[in-house]
PDB file of C-alpha atoms in Angstrom:
ATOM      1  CA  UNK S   9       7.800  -6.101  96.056  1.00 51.00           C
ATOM      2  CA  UNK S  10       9.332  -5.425  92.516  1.00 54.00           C
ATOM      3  CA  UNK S  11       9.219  -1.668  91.340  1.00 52.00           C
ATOM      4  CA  UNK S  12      10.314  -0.747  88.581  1.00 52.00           C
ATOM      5  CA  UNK S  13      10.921   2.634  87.263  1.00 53.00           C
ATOM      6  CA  UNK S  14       9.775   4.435  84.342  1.00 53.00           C
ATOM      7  CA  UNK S  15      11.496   6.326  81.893  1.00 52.00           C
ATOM      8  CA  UNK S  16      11.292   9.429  80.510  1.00 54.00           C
ATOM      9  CA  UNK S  17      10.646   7.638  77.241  1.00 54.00           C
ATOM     10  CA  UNK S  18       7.787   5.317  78.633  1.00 53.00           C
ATOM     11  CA  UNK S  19       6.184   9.091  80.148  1.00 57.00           C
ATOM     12  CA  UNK S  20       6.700  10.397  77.055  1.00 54.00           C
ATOM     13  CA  UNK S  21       5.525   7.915  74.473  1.00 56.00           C
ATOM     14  CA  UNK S  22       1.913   7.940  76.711  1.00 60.00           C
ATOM     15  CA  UNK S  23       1.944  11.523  76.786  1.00 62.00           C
ATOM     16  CA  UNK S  24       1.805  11.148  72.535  1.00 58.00           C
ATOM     17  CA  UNK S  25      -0.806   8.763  72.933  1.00 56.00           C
ATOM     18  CA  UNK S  26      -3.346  10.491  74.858  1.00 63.00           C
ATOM     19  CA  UNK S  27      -2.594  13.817  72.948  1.00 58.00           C
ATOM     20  CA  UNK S  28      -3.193  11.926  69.646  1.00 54.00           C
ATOM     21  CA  UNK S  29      -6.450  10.234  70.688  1.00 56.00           C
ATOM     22  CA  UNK S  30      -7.456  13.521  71.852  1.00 55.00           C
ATOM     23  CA  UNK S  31      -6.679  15.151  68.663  1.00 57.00           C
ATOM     24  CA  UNK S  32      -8.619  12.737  66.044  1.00 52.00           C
ATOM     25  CA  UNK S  33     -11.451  12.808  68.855  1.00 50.00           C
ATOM     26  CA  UNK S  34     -11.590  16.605  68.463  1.00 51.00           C
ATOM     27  CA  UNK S  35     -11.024  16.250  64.704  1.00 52.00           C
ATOM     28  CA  UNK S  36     -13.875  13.762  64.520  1.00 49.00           C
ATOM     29  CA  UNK S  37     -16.384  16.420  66.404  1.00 49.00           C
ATOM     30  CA  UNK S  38     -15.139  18.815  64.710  1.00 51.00           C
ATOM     31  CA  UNK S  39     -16.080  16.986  61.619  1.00 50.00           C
ATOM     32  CA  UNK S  40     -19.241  15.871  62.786  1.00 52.00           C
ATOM     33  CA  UNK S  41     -20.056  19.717  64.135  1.00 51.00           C
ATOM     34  CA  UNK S  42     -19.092  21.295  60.675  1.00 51.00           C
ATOM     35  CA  UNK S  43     -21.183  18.943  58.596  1.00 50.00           C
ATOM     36  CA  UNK S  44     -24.432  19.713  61.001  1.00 52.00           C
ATOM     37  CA  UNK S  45     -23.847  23.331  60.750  1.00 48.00           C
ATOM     38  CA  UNK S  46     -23.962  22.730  56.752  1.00 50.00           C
ATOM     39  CA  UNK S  47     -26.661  21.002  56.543  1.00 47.00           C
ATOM     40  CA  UNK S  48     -28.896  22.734  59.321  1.00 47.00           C
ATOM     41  CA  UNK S  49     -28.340  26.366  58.824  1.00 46.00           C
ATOM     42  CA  UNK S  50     -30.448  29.007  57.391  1.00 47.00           C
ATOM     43  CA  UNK S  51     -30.049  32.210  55.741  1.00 47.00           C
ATOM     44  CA  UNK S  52     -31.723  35.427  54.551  1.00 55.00           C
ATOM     45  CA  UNK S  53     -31.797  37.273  51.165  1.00 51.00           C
ATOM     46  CA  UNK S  54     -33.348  39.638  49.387  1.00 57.00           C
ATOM     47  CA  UNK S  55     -34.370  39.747  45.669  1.00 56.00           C
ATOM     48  CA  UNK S  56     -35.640  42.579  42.949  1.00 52.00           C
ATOM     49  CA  UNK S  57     -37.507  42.215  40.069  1.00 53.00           C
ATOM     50  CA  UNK S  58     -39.439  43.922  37.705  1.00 51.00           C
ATOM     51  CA  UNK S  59     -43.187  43.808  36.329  1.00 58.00           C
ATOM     52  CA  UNK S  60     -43.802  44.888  32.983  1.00 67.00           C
ATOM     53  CA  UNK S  61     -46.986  47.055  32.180  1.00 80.00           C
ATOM     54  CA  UNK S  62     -49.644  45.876  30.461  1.00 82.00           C
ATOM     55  CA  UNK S  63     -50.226  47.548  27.111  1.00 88.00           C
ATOM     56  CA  UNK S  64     -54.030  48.490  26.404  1.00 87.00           C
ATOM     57  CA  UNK S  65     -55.912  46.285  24.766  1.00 89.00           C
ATOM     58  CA  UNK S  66     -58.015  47.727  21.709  1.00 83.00           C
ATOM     59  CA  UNK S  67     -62.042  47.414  21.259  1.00 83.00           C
ATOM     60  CA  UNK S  68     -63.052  48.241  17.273  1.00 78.00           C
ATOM     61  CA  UNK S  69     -66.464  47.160  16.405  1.00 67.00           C
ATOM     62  CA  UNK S  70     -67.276  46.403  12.539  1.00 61.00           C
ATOM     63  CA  UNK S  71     -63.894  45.867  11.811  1.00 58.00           C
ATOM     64  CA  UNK S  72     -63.684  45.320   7.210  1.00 56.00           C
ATOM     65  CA  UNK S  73     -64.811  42.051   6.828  1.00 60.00           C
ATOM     66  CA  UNK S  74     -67.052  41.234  10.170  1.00 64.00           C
ATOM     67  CA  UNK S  75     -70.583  41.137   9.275  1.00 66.00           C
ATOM     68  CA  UNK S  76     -73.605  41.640  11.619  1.00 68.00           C
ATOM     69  CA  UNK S  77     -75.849  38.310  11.648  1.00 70.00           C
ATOM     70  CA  UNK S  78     -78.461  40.178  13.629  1.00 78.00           C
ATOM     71  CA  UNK S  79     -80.571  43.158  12.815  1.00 83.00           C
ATOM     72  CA  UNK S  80     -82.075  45.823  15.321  1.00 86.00           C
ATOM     73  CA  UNK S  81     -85.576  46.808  15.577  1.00 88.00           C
ATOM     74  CA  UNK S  82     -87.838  48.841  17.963  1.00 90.00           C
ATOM     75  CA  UNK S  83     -88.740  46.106  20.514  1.00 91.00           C
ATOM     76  CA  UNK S  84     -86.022  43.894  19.777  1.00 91.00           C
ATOM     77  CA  UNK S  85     -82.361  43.104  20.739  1.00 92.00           C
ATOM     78  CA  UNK S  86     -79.536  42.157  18.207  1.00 90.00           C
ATOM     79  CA  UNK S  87     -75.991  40.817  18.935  1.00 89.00           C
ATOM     80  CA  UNK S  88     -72.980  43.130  19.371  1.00 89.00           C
ATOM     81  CA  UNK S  89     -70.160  42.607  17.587  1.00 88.00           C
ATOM     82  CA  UNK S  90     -66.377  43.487  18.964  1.00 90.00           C
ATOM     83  CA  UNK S  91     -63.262  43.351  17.841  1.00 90.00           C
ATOM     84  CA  UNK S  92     -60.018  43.243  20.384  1.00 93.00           C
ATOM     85  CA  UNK S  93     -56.705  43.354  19.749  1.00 94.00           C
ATOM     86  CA  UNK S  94     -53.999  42.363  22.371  1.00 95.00           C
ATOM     87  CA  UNK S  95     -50.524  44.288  21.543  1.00 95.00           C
ATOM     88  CA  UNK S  96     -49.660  42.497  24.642  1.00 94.00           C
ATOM     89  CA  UNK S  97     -46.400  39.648  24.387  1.00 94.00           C
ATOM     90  CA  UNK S  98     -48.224  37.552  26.473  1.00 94.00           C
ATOM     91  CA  UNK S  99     -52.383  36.255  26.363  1.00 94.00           C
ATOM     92  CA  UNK S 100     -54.891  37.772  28.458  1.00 95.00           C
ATOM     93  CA  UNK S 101     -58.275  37.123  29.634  1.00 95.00           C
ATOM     94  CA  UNK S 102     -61.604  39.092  28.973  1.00 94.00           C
ATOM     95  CA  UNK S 103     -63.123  39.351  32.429  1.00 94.00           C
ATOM     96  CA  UNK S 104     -66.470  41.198  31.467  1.00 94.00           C
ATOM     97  CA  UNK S 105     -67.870  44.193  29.218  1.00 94.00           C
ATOM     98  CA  UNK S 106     -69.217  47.465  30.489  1.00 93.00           C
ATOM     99  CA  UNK S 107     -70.864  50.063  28.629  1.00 92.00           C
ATOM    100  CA  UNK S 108     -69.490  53.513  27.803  1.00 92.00           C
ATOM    101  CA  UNK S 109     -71.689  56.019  26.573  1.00 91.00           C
ATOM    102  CA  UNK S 110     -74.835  56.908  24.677  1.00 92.00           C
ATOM    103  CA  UNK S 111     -75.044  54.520  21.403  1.00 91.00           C
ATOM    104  CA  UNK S 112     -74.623  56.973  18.094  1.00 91.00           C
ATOM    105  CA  UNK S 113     -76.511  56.062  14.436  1.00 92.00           C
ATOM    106  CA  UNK S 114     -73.935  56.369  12.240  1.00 91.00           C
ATOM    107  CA  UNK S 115     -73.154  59.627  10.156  1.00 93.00           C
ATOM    108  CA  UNK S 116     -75.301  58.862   7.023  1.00 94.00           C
ATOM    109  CA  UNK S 117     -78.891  59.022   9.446  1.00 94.00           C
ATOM    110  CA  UNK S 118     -78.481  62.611  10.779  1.00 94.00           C
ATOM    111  CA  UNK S 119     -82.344  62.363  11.790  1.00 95.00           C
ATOM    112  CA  UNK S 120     -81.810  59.395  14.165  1.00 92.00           C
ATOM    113  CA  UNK S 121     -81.448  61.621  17.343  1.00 89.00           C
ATOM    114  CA  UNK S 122     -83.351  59.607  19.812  1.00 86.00           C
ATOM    115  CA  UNK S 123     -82.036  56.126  19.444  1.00 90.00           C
ATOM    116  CA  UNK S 124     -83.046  53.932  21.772  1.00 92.00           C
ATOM    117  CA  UNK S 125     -80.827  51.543  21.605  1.00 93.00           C
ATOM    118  CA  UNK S 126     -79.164  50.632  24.688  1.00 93.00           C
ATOM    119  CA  UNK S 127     -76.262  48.252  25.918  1.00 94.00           C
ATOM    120  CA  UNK S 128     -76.961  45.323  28.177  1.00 94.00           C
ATOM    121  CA  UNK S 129     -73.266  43.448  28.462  1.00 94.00           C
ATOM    122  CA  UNK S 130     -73.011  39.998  29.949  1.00 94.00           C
ATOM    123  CA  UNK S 131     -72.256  39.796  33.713  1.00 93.00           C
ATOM    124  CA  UNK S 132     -69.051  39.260  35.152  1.00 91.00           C
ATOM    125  CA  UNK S 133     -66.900  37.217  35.571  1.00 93.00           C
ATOM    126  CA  UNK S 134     -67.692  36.480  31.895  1.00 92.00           C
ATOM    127  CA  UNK S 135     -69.076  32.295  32.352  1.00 92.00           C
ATOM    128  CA  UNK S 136     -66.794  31.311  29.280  1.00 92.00           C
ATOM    129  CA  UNK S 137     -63.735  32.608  29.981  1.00 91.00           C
ATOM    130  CA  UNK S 138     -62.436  34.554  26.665  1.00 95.00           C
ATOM    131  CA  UNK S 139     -58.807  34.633  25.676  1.00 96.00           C
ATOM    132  CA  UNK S 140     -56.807  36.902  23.331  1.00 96.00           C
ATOM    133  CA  UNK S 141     -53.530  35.396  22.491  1.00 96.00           C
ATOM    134  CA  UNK S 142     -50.366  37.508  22.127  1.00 95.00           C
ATOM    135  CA  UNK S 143     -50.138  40.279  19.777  1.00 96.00           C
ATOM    136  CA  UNK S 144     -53.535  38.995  17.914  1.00 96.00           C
ATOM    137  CA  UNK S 145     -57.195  40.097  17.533  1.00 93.00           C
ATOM    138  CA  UNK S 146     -60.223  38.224  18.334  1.00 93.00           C
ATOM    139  CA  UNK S 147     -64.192  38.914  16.997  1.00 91.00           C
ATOM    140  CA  UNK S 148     -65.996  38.600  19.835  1.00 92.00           C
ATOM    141  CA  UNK S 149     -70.009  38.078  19.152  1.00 90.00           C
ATOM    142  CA  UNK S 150     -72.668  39.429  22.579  1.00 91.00           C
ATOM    143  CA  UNK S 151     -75.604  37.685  21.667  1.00 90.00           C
ATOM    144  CA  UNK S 152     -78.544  39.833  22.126  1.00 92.00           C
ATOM    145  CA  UNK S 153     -76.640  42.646  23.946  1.00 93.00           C
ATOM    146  CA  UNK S 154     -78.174  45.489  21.986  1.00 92.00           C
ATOM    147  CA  UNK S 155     -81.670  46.417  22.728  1.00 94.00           C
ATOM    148  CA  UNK S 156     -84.288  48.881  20.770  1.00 93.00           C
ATOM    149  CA  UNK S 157     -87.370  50.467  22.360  1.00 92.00           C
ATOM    150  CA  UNK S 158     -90.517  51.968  20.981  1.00 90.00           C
ATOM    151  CA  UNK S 159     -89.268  55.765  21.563  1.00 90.00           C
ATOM    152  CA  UNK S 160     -86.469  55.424  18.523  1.00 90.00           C
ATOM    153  CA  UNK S 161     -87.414  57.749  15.675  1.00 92.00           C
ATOM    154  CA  UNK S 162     -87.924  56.660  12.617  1.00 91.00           C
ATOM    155  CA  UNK S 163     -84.762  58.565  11.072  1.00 93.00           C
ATOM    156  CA  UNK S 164     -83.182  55.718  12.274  1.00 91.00           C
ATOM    157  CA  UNK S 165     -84.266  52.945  10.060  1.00 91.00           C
ATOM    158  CA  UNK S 166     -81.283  51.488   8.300  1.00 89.00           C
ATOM    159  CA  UNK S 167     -78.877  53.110  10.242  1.00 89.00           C
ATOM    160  CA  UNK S 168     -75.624  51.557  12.094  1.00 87.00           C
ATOM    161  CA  UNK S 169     -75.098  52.149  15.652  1.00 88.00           C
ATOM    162  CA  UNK S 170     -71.605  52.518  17.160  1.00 88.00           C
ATOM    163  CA  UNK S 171     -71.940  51.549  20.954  1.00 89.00           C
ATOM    164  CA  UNK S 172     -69.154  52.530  23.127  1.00 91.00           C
ATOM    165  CA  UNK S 173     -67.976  49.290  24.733  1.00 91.00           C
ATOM    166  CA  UNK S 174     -65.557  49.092  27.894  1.00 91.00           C
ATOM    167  CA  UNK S 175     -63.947  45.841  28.194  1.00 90.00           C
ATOM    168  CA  UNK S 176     -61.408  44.679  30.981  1.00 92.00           C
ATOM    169  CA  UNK S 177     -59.282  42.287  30.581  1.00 91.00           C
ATOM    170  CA  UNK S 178     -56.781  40.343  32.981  1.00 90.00           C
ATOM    171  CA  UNK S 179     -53.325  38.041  32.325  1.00 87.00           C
TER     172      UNK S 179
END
């Protein structure tokens, strides 16, 4: 039997060898490990931000230059005409009308104390949608919204009525 004997440079030239293999093979998984934690991993946060209040939007009603097309009298209904104006930067939406207070003649019929005129507004959610772009007005026409009974006086002939209208709006 033939030995033969190995060097220290034989040992040693191995010992590289298996330590390099060993090395790119950790390298590699270390590689491999990095990129999954990279791509798989998940985090928390918080964020702030601010809302901006809405600015009121204005209800006029015979406005210079809007002209009733309607006419009230006892027994009968007439359209109601409003004006809104959005101050707003951004459009918003008229979701419905409400009434808001007695309706008043106007200052020239003193006499007409019993009016009987009343406010019937459309129900809400209005059906067609109404929009008010930014920072504009719109005339707004409720057909047949205003309604006169038999008990007004008839100091009232003539006379104007200013009906306090509530209307809300949404963006």
């Amino acid at each position: 039997m033939k030995t033969t004997a190995r060097t220290p440079r034989t040992r040693a030239s191995g010992r590289l060898a298996r330590t390099a293999a060993a090395t790119v093979a950790l390298c590699v998984l270390g590689g491999v490990g990095s990129a999954y934690a990279y791509w798989s991993a998940t985090g928390l946060g918080a964020g702030a931000s601010t809302n901006g209040t809405m600015q009121t939007v204005t209800v006029d009603a015979l406005v210079p230059g809007d002209t009733l097309q309607t006419s009230l009298v006892p027994g009968g209904t007439a359209d109601v005409l409003v004006r809104a104006t959005n101050p707003n930067p951004h459009a918003v939406t008229i979701y419905g009308f409400a009434a808001n207070g007695p309706a008043t003649a106007d200052a020239s019929h003193p006499g007409c104390t019993t009016t009987g005129v009343t406010f019937t507004p459309p129900a809400a959610p209005l059906a067609t949608p109404i929009t008010i772009a930014a920072n504009t007005s719109i005339l707004v026409t409720l057909q047949g919204a205003a309604s006169m009974d038999a008990t007004s006086v008839s100091a009232c002939q003539g006379a104007q009525f200013a009906i306090p209208v509530t209307l809300e709006v949404r963006k």
